[in-house]
Short mmCIF file of C-alpha atoms in Angstrom, two decimals:
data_model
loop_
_atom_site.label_atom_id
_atom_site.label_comp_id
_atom_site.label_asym_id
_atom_site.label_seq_id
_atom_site.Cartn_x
_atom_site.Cartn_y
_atom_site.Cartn_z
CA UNK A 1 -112.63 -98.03 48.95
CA UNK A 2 -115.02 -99.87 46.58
CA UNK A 3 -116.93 -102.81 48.29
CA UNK A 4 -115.99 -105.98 46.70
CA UNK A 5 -118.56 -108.34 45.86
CA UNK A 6 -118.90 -111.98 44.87
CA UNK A 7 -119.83 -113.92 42.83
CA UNK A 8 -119.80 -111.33 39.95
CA UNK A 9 -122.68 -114.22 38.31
CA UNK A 10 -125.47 -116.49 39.68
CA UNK A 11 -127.05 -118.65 37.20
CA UNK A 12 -130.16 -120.56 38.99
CA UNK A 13 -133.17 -122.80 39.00
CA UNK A 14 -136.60 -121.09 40.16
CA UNK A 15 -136.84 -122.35 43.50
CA UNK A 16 -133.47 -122.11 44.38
CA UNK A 17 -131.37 -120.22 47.10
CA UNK A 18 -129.11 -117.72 46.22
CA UNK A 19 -126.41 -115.85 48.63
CA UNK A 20 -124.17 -112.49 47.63
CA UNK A 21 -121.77 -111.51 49.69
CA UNK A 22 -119.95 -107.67 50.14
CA UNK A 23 -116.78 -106.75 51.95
CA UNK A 24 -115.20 -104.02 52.61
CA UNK A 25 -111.49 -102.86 54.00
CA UNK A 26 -112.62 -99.85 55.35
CA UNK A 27 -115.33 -99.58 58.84
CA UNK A 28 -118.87 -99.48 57.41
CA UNK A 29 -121.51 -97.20 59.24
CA UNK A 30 -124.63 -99.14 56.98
CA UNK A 31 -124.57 -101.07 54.00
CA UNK A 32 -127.67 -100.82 51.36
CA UNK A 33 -128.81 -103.38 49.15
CA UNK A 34 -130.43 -102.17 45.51
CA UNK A 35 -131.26 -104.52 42.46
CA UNK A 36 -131.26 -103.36 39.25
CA UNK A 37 -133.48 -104.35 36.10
CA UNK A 38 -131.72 -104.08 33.07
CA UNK A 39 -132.39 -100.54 31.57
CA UNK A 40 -133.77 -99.39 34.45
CA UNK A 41 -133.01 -97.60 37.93
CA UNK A 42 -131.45 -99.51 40.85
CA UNK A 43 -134.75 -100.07 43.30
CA UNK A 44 -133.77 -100.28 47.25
CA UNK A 45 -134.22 -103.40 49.02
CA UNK A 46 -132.74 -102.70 52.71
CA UNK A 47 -130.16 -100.79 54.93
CA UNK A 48 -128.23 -102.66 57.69
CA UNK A 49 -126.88 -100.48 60.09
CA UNK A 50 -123.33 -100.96 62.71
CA UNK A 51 -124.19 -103.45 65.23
CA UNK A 52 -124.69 -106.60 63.38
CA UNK A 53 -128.77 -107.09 62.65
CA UNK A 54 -130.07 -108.73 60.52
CA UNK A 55 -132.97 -108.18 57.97
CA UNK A 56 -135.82 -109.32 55.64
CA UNK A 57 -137.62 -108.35 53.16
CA UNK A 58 -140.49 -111.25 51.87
CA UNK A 59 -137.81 -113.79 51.11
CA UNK A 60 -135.11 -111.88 50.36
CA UNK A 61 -132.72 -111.50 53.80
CA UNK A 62 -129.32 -109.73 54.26
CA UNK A 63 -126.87 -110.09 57.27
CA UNK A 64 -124.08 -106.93 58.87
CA UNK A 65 -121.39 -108.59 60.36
CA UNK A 66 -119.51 -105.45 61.70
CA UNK A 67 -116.37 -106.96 62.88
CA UNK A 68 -115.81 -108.96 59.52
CA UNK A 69 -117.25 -105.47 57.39
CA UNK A 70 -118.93 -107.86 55.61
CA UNK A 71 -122.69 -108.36 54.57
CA UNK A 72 -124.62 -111.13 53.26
CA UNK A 73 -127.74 -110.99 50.95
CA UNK A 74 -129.78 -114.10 51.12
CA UNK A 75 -132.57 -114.88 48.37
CA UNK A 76 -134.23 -117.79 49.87
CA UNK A 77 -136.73 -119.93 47.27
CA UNK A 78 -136.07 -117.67 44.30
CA UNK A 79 -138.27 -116.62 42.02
CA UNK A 80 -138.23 -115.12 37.75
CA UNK A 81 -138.68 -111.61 39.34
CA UNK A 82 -135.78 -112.14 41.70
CA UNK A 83 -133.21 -111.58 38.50
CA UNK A 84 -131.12 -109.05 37.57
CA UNK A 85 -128.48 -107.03 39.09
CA UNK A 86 -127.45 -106.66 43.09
CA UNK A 87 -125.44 -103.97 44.36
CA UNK A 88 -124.33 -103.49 47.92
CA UNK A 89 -123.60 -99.53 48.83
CA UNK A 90 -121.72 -98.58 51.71
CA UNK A 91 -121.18 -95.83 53.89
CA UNK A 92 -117.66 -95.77 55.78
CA UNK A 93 -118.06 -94.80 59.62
CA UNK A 94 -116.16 -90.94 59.28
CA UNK A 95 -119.44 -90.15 56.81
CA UNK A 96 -122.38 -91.46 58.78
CA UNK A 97 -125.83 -90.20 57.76
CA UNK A 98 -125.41 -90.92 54.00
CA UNK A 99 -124.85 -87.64 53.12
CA UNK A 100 -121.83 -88.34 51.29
CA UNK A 101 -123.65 -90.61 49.18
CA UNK A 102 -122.88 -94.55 49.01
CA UNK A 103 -119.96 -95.68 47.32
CA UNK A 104 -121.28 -99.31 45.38
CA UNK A 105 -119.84 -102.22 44.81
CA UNK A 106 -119.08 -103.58 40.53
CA UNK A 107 -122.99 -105.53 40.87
CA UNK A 108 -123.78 -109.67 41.01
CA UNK A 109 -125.58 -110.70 38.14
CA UNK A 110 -128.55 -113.31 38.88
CA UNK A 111 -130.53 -115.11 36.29
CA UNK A 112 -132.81 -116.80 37.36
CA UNK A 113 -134.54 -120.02 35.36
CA UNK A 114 -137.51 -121.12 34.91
CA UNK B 1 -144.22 -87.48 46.76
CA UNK B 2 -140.52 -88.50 46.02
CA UNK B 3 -140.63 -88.06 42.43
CA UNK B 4 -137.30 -87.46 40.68
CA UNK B 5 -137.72 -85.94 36.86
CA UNK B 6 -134.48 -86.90 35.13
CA UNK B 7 -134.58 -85.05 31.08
CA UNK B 8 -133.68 -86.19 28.71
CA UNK B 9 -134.45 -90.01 29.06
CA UNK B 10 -131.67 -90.70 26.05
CA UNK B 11 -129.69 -88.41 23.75
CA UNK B 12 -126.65 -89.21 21.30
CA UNK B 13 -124.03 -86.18 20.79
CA UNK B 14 -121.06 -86.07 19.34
CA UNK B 15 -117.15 -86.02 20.60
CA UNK B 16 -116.46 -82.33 21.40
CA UNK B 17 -120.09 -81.43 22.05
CA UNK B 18 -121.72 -79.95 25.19
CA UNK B 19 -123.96 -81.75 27.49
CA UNK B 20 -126.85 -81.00 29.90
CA UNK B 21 -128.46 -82.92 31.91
CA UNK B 22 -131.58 -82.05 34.70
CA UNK B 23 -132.78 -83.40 37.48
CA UNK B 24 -135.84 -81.92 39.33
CA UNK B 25 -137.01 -83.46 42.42
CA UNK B 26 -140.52 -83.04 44.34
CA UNK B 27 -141.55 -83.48 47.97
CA UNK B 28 -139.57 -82.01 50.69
CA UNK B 29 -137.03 -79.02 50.24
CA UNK B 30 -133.71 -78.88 51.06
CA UNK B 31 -133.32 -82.44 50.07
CA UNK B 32 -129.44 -84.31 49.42
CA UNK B 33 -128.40 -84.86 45.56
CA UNK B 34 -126.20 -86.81 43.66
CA UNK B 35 -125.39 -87.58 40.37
CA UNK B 36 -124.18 -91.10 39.76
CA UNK B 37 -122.78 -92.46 36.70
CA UNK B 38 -122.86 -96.13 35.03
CA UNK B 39 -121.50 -97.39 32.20
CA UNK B 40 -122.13 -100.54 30.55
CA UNK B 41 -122.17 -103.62 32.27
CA UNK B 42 -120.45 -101.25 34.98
CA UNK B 43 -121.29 -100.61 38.84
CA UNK B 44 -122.28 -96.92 40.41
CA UNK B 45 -119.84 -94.40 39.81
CA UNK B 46 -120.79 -91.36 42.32
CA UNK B 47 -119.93 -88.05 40.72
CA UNK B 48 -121.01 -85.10 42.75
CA UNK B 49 -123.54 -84.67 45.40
CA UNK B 50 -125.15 -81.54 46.90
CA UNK B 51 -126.29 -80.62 50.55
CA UNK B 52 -128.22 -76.84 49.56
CA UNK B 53 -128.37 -74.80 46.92
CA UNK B 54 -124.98 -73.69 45.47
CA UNK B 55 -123.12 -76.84 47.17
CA UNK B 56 -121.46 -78.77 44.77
CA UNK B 57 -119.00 -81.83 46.00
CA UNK B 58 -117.01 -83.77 43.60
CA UNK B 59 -115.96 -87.20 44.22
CA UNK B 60 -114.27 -87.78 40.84
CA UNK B 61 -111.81 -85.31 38.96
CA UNK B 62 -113.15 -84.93 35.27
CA UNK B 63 -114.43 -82.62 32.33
CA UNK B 64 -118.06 -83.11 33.90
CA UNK B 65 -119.59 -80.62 36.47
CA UNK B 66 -122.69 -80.03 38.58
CA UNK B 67 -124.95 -77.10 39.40
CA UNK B 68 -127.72 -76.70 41.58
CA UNK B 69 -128.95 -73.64 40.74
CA UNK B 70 -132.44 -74.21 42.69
CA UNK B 71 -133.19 -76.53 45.94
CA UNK B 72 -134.58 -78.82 44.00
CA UNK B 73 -132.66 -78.85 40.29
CA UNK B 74 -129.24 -80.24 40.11
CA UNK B 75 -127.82 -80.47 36.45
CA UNK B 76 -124.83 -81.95 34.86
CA UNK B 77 -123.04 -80.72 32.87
CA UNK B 78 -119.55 -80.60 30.58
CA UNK B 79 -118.22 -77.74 28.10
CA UNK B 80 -116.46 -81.19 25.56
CA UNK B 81 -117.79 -84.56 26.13
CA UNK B 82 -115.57 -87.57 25.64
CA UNK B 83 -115.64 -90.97 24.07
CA UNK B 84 -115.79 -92.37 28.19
CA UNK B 85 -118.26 -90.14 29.03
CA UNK B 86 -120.93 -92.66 27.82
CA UNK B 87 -123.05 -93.88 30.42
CA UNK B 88 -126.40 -94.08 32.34
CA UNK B 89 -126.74 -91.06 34.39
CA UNK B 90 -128.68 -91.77 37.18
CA UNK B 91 -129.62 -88.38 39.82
CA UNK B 92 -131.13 -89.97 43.22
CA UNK B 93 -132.27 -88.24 46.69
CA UNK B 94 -131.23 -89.23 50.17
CA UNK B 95 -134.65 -89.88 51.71
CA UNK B 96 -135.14 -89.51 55.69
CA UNK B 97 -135.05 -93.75 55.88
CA UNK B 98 -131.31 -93.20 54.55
CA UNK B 99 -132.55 -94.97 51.27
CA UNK B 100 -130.97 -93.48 48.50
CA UNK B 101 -134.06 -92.52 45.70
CA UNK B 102 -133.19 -92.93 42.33
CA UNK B 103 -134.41 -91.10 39.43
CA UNK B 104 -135.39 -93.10 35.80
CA UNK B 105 -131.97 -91.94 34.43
CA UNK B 106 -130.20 -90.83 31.33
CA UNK B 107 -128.99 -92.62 28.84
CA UNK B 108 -125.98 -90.82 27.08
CA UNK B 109 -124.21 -92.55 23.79
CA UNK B 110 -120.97 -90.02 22.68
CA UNK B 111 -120.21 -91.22 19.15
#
């Protein structure tokens, strides 16, 4: 039931683009983004929700592509603060609401370069 | 305010020893809990989450378990810790946005 995501590792240039991707086998209801600094709590960057939208958030993006159950986070023109560690959450369609909690996927490391 | 008080911020016990763990939350009542687990260079592990008071649900079998003894306290505990109970404990709060809130953590080293 644990989203898969890939890469596990980004290494990149400031300046750079940067895209993550998370898939599940299971019908999502939403799928949350959160990035983690190291040591510290996972901070929430968006929820997609069942129908397909699509996001942003200053230059960092995500897609929902229901019919695939995937989604797509898309750091556009990165930047130092950009790195650390992205996990996508899901919630399967039967729990709806969140209330169940999110089940995450294993985390994409970015570094990001100066 | 959303705050989430997570105490202690680090401890170190021993194999065989007893664990607590609180998590107090401010702002609205009745809010949704959950206890999440993460150990090193590992993703979110969700171990028990709470509707009300007295409503535990466990999502992985285990020597931990949860209380929530008040609307807005929900503590973890176990009676022996383990070697693989290591971890960042992490409580968070399901927020009306469906954003899940995340306290500053725990950090637990079993030696």
């Amino acid at each position: 039931q644990q989203p898969v995501q890939s890469p596990q590792a980004v290494i990149l240039r400031e300046g750079e683009d940067a895209v993550i991707n998370c898939s599940s086998s299971k019908a999502l209801y939403s799928v949350h983004w959160y990035r983690q600094k190291h040591g510290e709590a996972p901070v929430f960057l968006m929820i997609l929700l069942k129908g397909g939208e699509q996001k942003g958030h200053e230059k960092i993006s995500a897609s929902f592509n229901e019919k695939k159950q995937q989604s797509s986070l898309y750091l556009t023109a990165s930047q130092l603060s950009y790195s650390g560690t992205y996990f996508c959450g899901t919630e399967f369609m039967y729990s709806g609401g969140g209330a169940d909690g999110l089940t995450f996927g294993k985390g994409t490391h970015l570094i990001i370069q100066p | 305010s959303q705050t989430i008080h997570q105490w202690p911020a680090t401890l170190v016990q021993p194999v065989g020893s007893p664990l607590s763990l609180e998590c107090t939350v401010e702002g609205t009542s009745n809010p949704n809990l959950y206890w999440y687990r993460q150990a090193a260079g590992r993703g979110l592990q969700l171990l028990f989450y709470s509707v009300g008071i007295g409503q535990i649900s466990s999502e992985v079998p285990q020597n931990l378990s949860a209380s929530r003894p008040q609307d807005r306290q929900f503590i973890l505990s176990s009676k022996k810790l383990l070697l693989s109970d290591s971890g960042f404990y992490l409580c968070a709060r399901l927020l009306n946005t469906g954003e899940l809130f995340f306290g500053e953590g725990s950090r637990l080293t079993v030696l």
